[in-house]
GROMACS .gro file of N, CA and C in nm:
model
  300
    1LEU      N    1   1.128   1.217  -1.771
    1LEU     CA    2   1.181   1.096  -1.830
    1LEU      C    3   1.088   1.038  -1.936
    2GLY      N    4   0.968   1.091  -1.947
    2GLY     CA    5   0.874   1.038  -2.044
    2GLY      C    6   0.813   0.905  -2.005
    3LEU      N    7   0.822   0.867  -1.879
    3LEU     CA    8   0.766   0.741  -1.833
    3LEU      C    9   0.617   0.756  -1.806
    4ARG      N   10   0.541   0.654  -1.842
    4ARG     CA   11   0.397   0.654  -1.815
    4ARG      C   12   0.359   0.520  -1.753
    5PRO      N   13   0.288   0.522  -1.643
    5PRO     CA   14   0.247   0.395  -1.583
    5PRO      C   15   0.145   0.323  -1.671
    6LYS      N   16   0.142   0.191  -1.660
    6LYS     CA   17   0.046   0.111  -1.735
    6LYS      C   18  -0.094   0.119  -1.675
    7ARG      N   19  -0.098   0.155  -1.547
    7ARG     CA   20  -0.226   0.164  -1.476
    7ARG      C   21  -0.235   0.297  -1.404
    8THR      N   22  -0.353   0.331  -1.361
    8THR     CA   23  -0.372   0.451  -1.282
    8THR      C   24  -0.308   0.432  -1.146
    9LEU      N   25  -0.232   0.529  -1.104
    9LEU     CA   26  -0.174   0.530  -0.970
    9LEU      C   27  -0.251   0.631  -0.888
   10ARG      N   28  -0.293   0.592  -0.771
   10ARG     CA   29  -0.372   0.681  -0.686
   10ARG      C   30  -0.299   0.701  -0.555
   11LEU      N   31  -0.272   0.823  -0.522
   11LEU     CA   32  -0.210   0.858  -0.395
   11LEU      C   33  -0.315   0.929  -0.312
   12VAL      N   34  -0.339   0.876  -0.193
   12VAL     CA   35  -0.443   0.930  -0.107
   12VAL      C   36  -0.380   0.976   0.024
   13LEU      N   37  -0.404   1.099   0.060
   13LEU     CA   38  -0.356   1.153   0.186
   13LEU      C   39  -0.478   1.194   0.267
   14TRP      N   40  -0.486   1.151   0.391
   14TRP     CA   41  -0.597   1.191   0.476
   14TRP      C   42  -0.552   1.201   0.621
   15THR      N   43  -0.641   1.250   0.700
   15THR     CA   44  -0.614   1.264   0.842
   15THR      C   45  -0.718   1.184   0.920
   16GLY      N   46  -0.702   1.178   1.048
   16GLY     CA   47  -0.801   1.114   1.134
   16GLY      C   48  -0.762   0.975   1.180
   17GLU      N   49  -0.639   0.931   1.153
   17GLU     CA   50  -0.600   0.797   1.197
   17GLU      C   51  -0.605   0.786   1.349
   18GLU      N   52  -0.550   0.883   1.416
   18GLU     CA   53  -0.546   0.877   1.562
   18GLU      C   54  -0.684   0.898   1.625
   19GLN      N   55  -0.780   0.939   1.547
   19GLN     CA   56  -0.917   0.955   1.597
   19GLN      C   57  -1.004   0.837   1.554
   20GLY      N   58  -0.944   0.722   1.534
   20GLY     CA   59  -1.020   0.602   1.501
   20GLY      C   60  -1.016   0.564   1.354
   21GLY      N   61  -0.926   0.622   1.277
   21GLY     CA   62  -0.915   0.586   1.136
   21GLY      C   63  -1.031   0.632   1.051
   22VAL      N   64  -1.093   0.743   1.089
   22VAL     CA   65  -1.214   0.787   1.018
   22VAL      C   66  -1.188   0.821   0.872
   23GLY      N   67  -1.072   0.876   0.839
   23GLY     CA   68  -1.041   0.909   0.700
   23GLY      C   69  -1.030   0.785   0.615
   24ALA      N   70  -0.957   0.686   0.664
   24ALA     CA   71  -0.940   0.560   0.590
   24ALA      C   72  -1.073   0.487   0.576
   25ARG      N   73  -1.149   0.484   0.681
   25ARG     CA   74  -1.279   0.416   0.677
   25ARG      C   75  -1.372   0.482   0.575
   26GLN      N   76  -1.375   0.615   0.574
   26GLN     CA   77  -1.461   0.687   0.479
   26GLN      C   78  -1.416   0.661   0.335
   27TYR      N   79  -1.286   0.665   0.311
   27TYR     CA   80  -1.235   0.640   0.176
   27TYR      C   81  -1.273   0.499   0.131
   28TYR      N   82  -1.254   0.402   0.220
   28TYR     CA   83  -1.290   0.264   0.188
   28TYR      C   84  -1.438   0.253   0.155
   29GLN      N   85  -1.523   0.313   0.237
   29GLN     CA   86  -1.667   0.307   0.213
   29GLN      C   87  -1.704   0.366   0.077
   30LEU      N   88  -1.636   0.472   0.037
   30LEU     CA   89  -1.667   0.537  -0.090
   30LEU      C   90  -1.615   0.461  -0.212
   31HIS      N   91  -1.514   0.377  -0.194
   31HIS     CA   92  -1.448   0.315  -0.310
   31HIS      C   93  -1.445   0.163  -0.308
   32LYS      N   94  -1.503   0.099  -0.208
   32LYS     CA   95  -1.493  -0.046  -0.198
   32LYS      C   96  -1.561  -0.120  -0.313
   33GLU      N   97  -1.657  -0.056  -0.379
   33GLU     CA   98  -1.722  -0.122  -0.493
   33GLU      C   99  -1.626  -0.139  -0.611
   34ASN      N  100  -1.514  -0.071  -0.608
   34ASN     CA  101  -1.413  -0.083  -0.713
   34ASN      C  102  -1.292  -0.164  -0.668
   35ILE      N  103  -1.310  -0.248  -0.568
   35ILE     CA  104  -1.196  -0.319  -0.509
   35ILE      C  105  -1.120  -0.403  -0.612
   36SER      N  106  -1.188  -0.453  -0.714
   36SER     CA  107  -1.120  -0.535  -0.814
   36SER      C  108  -1.019  -0.453  -0.894
   37ASN      N  109  -1.027  -0.321  -0.889
   37ASN     CA  110  -0.933  -0.235  -0.960
   37ASN      C  111  -0.809  -0.202  -0.878
   38PHE      N  112  -0.805  -0.247  -0.752
   38PHE     CA  113  -0.692  -0.217  -0.665
   38PHE      C  114  -0.595  -0.336  -0.667
   39ASP      N  115  -0.470  -0.310  -0.705
   39ASP     CA  116  -0.371  -0.416  -0.712
   39ASP      C  117  -0.288  -0.425  -0.585
   40ILE      N  118  -0.271  -0.315  -0.515
   40ILE     CA  119  -0.193  -0.312  -0.393
   40ILE      C  120  -0.228  -0.184  -0.316
   41VAL      N  121  -0.219  -0.191  -0.185
   41VAL     CA  122  -0.232  -0.072  -0.101
   41VAL      C  123  -0.106  -0.061  -0.017
   42MET      N  124  -0.069   0.060   0.016
   42MET     CA  125   0.056   0.082   0.088
   42MET      C  126   0.039   0.196   0.186
   43GLU      N  127   0.099   0.181   0.301
   43GLU     CA  128   0.095   0.285   0.403
   43GLU      C  129   0.236   0.310   0.455
   44SER      N  130   0.268   0.434   0.472
   44SER     CA  131   0.394   0.472   0.535
   44SER      C  132   0.359   0.554   0.657
   45ASP      N  133   0.388   0.499   0.774
   45ASP     CA  134   0.342   0.564   0.896
   45ASP      C  135   0.441   0.546   1.011
   46GLU      N  136   0.566   0.545   0.981
   46GLU     CA  137   0.666   0.524   1.085
   46GLU      C  138   0.746   0.650   1.115
   47GLY      N  139   0.707   0.762   1.060
   47GLY     CA  140   0.781   0.885   1.086
   47GLY      C  141   0.896   0.903   0.989
   48THR      N  142   0.984   0.993   1.021
   48THR     CA  143   1.098   1.022   0.935
   48THR      C  144   1.217   0.938   0.978
   49PHE      N  145   1.265   0.855   0.889
   49PHE     CA  146   1.375   0.765   0.917
   49PHE      C  147   1.429   0.715   0.784
   50GLN      N  148   1.536   0.641   0.788
   50GLN     CA  149   1.587   0.577   0.667
   50GLN      C  150   1.524   0.439   0.658
   51PRO      N  151   1.438   0.415   0.561
   51PRO     CA  152   1.372   0.284   0.551
   51PRO      C  153   1.471   0.174   0.519
   52SER      N  154   1.438   0.053   0.566
   52SER     CA  155   1.524  -0.062   0.539
   52SER      C  156   1.455  -0.164   0.449
   53GLY      N  157   1.324  -0.151   0.432
   53GLY     CA  158   1.252  -0.247   0.350
   53GLY      C  159   1.103  -0.223   0.356
   54LEU      N  160   1.029  -0.326   0.316
   54LEU     CA  161   0.884  -0.319   0.313
   54LEU      C  162   0.825  -0.438   0.386
   55GLY      N  163   0.718  -0.416   0.461
   55GLY     CA  164   0.639  -0.525   0.515
   55GLY      C  165   0.535  -0.560   0.411
   56PHE      N  166   0.504  -0.689   0.396
   56PHE     CA  167   0.410  -0.730   0.291
   56PHE      C  168   0.317  -0.839   0.340
   57SER      N  169   0.193  -0.830   0.296
   57SER     CA  170   0.093  -0.932   0.322
   57SER      C  171   0.015  -0.954   0.193
   58GLY      N  172   0.018  -1.075   0.141
   58GLY     CA  173  -0.053  -1.105   0.016
   58GLY      C  174  -0.008  -1.240  -0.038
   59SER      N  175  -0.048  -1.269  -0.160
   59SER     CA  176  -0.018  -1.398  -0.221
   59SER      C  177   0.130  -1.411  -0.253
   60ALA      N  178   0.173  -1.533  -0.279
   60ALA     CA  179   0.312  -1.558  -0.315
   60ALA      C  180   0.347  -1.487  -0.446
   61GLU      N  181   0.253  -1.486  -0.539
   61GLU     CA  182   0.277  -1.418  -0.667
   61GLU      C  183   0.298  -1.268  -0.647
   62ALA      N  184   0.212  -1.208  -0.565
   62ALA     CA  185   0.225  -1.064  -0.538
   62ALA      C  186   0.354  -1.037  -0.461
   63ARG      N  187   0.392  -1.127  -0.372
   63ARG     CA  188   0.516  -1.111  -0.295
   63ARG      C  189   0.637  -1.109  -0.388
   64ASP      N  190   0.635  -1.195  -0.490
   64ASP     CA  191   0.744  -1.197  -0.587
   64ASP      C  192   0.755  -1.064  -0.661
   65ILE      N  193   0.642  -1.004  -0.692
   65ILE     CA  194   0.642  -0.874  -0.759
   65ILE      C  195   0.701  -0.767  -0.669
   66VAL      N  196   0.664  -0.768  -0.541
   66VAL     CA  197   0.720  -0.672  -0.446
   66VAL      C  198   0.871  -0.694  -0.433
   67GLY      N  199   0.914  -0.819  -0.437
   67GLY     CA  200   1.057  -0.849  -0.434
   67GLY      C  201   1.130  -0.787  -0.552
   68GLU      N  202   1.068  -0.791  -0.670
   68GLU     CA  203   1.127  -0.727  -0.788
   68GLU      C  204   1.134  -0.576  -0.769
   69ILE      N  205   1.033  -0.519  -0.709
   69ILE     CA  206   1.033  -0.374  -0.684
   69ILE      C  207   1.148  -0.337  -0.592
   70LEU      N  208   1.173  -0.422  -0.492
   70LEU     CA  209   1.283  -0.395  -0.399
   70LEU      C  210   1.418  -0.389  -0.469
   71THR      N  211   1.434  -0.463  -0.579
   71THR     CA  212   1.562  -0.455  -0.651
   71THR      C  213   1.585  -0.314  -0.704
   72LEU      N  214   1.478  -0.242  -0.734
   72LEU     CA  215   1.490  -0.104  -0.781
   72LEU      C  216   1.530  -0.009  -0.668
   73LEU      N  217   1.506  -0.051  -0.544
   73LEU     CA  218   1.536   0.033  -0.428
   73LEU      C  219   1.671   0.002  -0.365
   74GLN      N  220   1.744  -0.094  -0.421
   74GLN     CA  221   1.875  -0.129  -0.366
   74GLN      C  222   1.972  -0.011  -0.359
   75PRO      N  223   1.973   0.080  -0.457
   75PRO     CA  224   2.066   0.193  -0.447
   75PRO      C  225   2.048   0.279  -0.322
   76ILE      N  226   1.929   0.273  -0.260
   76ILE     CA  227   1.909   0.349  -0.136
   76ILE      C  228   1.898   0.256  -0.015
   77ASN      N  229   1.946   0.131  -0.033
   77ASN     CA  230   1.955   0.032   0.076
   77ASN      C  231   1.820  -0.009   0.134
   78VAL      N  232   1.716  -0.008   0.054
   78VAL     CA  233   1.585  -0.059   0.096
   78VAL      C  234   1.575  -0.199   0.037
   79THR      N  235   1.613  -0.300   0.115
   79THR     CA  236   1.627  -0.435   0.061
   79THR      C  237   1.550  -0.543   0.135
   80ASP      N  238   1.503  -0.518   0.255
   80ASP     CA  239   1.437  -0.622   0.335
   80ASP      C  240   1.289  -0.633   0.299
   81LEU      N  241   1.241  -0.757   0.291
   81LEU     CA  242   1.099  -0.783   0.268
   81LEU      C  243   1.047  -0.859   0.389
   82TYR      N  244   0.971  -0.791   0.473
   82TYR     CA  245   0.921  -0.848   0.598
   82TYR      C  246   0.792  -0.926   0.572
   83ASP      N  247   0.764  -1.022   0.659
   83ASP     CA  248   0.654  -1.116   0.637
   83ASP      C  249   0.516  -1.064   0.673
   84THR      N  250   0.505  -0.949   0.733
   84THR     CA  251   0.373  -0.899   0.769
   84THR      C  252   0.360  -0.753   0.730
   85ALA      N  253   0.238  -0.712   0.710
   85ALA     CA  254   0.207  -0.572   0.685
   85ALA      C  255   0.082  -0.539   0.764
   86ASP      N  256   0.075  -0.420   0.812
   86ASP     CA  257  -0.045  -0.375   0.880
   86ASP      C  258  -0.052  -0.224   0.869
   87GLY      N  259  -0.158  -0.172   0.917
   87GLY     CA  260  -0.175  -0.028   0.917
   87GLY      C  261  -0.322   0.007   0.920
   88THR      N  262  -0.356   0.098   1.005
   88THR     CA  263  -0.495   0.141   1.017
   88THR      C  264  -0.552   0.186   0.884
   89ASP      N  265  -0.471   0.254   0.805
   89ASP     CA  266  -0.521   0.314   0.682
   89ASP      C  267  -0.541   0.213   0.569
   90ILE      N  268  -0.481   0.096   0.576
   90ILE     CA  269  -0.496  -0.002   0.469
   90ILE      C  270  -0.562  -0.132   0.514
   91SER      N  271  -0.595  -0.142   0.640
   91SER     CA  272  -0.648  -0.267   0.694
   91SER      C  273  -0.780  -0.309   0.629
   92TYR      N  274  -0.866  -0.215   0.595
   92TYR     CA  275  -0.994  -0.250   0.531
   92TYR      C  276  -0.969  -0.321   0.399
   93TRP      N  277  -0.876  -0.269   0.322
   93TRP     CA  278  -0.845  -0.326   0.190
   93TRP      C  279  -0.782  -0.463   0.203
   94MET      N  280  -0.685  -0.476   0.295
   94MET     CA  281  -0.618  -0.604   0.313
   94MET      C  282  -0.715  -0.709   0.364
   95ARG      N  283  -0.807  -0.671   0.449
   95ARG     CA  284  -0.908  -0.766   0.499
   95ARG      C  285  -0.991  -0.821   0.384
   96ASP      N  286  -1.009  -0.740   0.278
   96ASP     CA  287  -1.087  -0.784   0.164
   96ASP      C  288  -1.002  -0.843   0.052
   97GLY      N  289  -0.874  -0.873   0.082
   97GLY     CA  290  -0.791  -0.947  -0.011
   97GLY      C  291  -0.694  -0.868  -0.096
   98VAL      N  292  -0.690  -0.736  -0.081
   98VAL     CA  293  -0.594  -0.657  -0.158
   98VAL      C  294  -0.457  -0.669  -0.090
   99PRO      N  295  -0.353  -0.705  -0.165
   99PRO     CA  296  -0.219  -0.712  -0.103
   99PRO      C  297  -0.178  -0.578  -0.044
  100GLY      N  298  -0.109  -0.584   0.069
  100GLY     CA  299  -0.066  -0.460   0.134
  100GLY      C  300   0.081  -0.463   0.167
   0.00000   0.00000   0.00000
């Protein structure tokens, strides 16, 4: 489609969540000095299913942006915006203020 993101998008896949989140912790330790460059973190860890929406934790401004993103997902019925977000793999970032 010739689309280019305005910012770098980083997709990180790791293992070790069930062994205490060692992969996420190591990644955080290696990259936390660049936390100001992270606009959002996201985790998908519910298995294979048809998603209904996104859980979100962050500022009202960031929440509005996620709401706009959900409008793009309406064709696949992903429309709900839940009031909380959590996840072993993103908890370090959210604790330090990155929306999740």
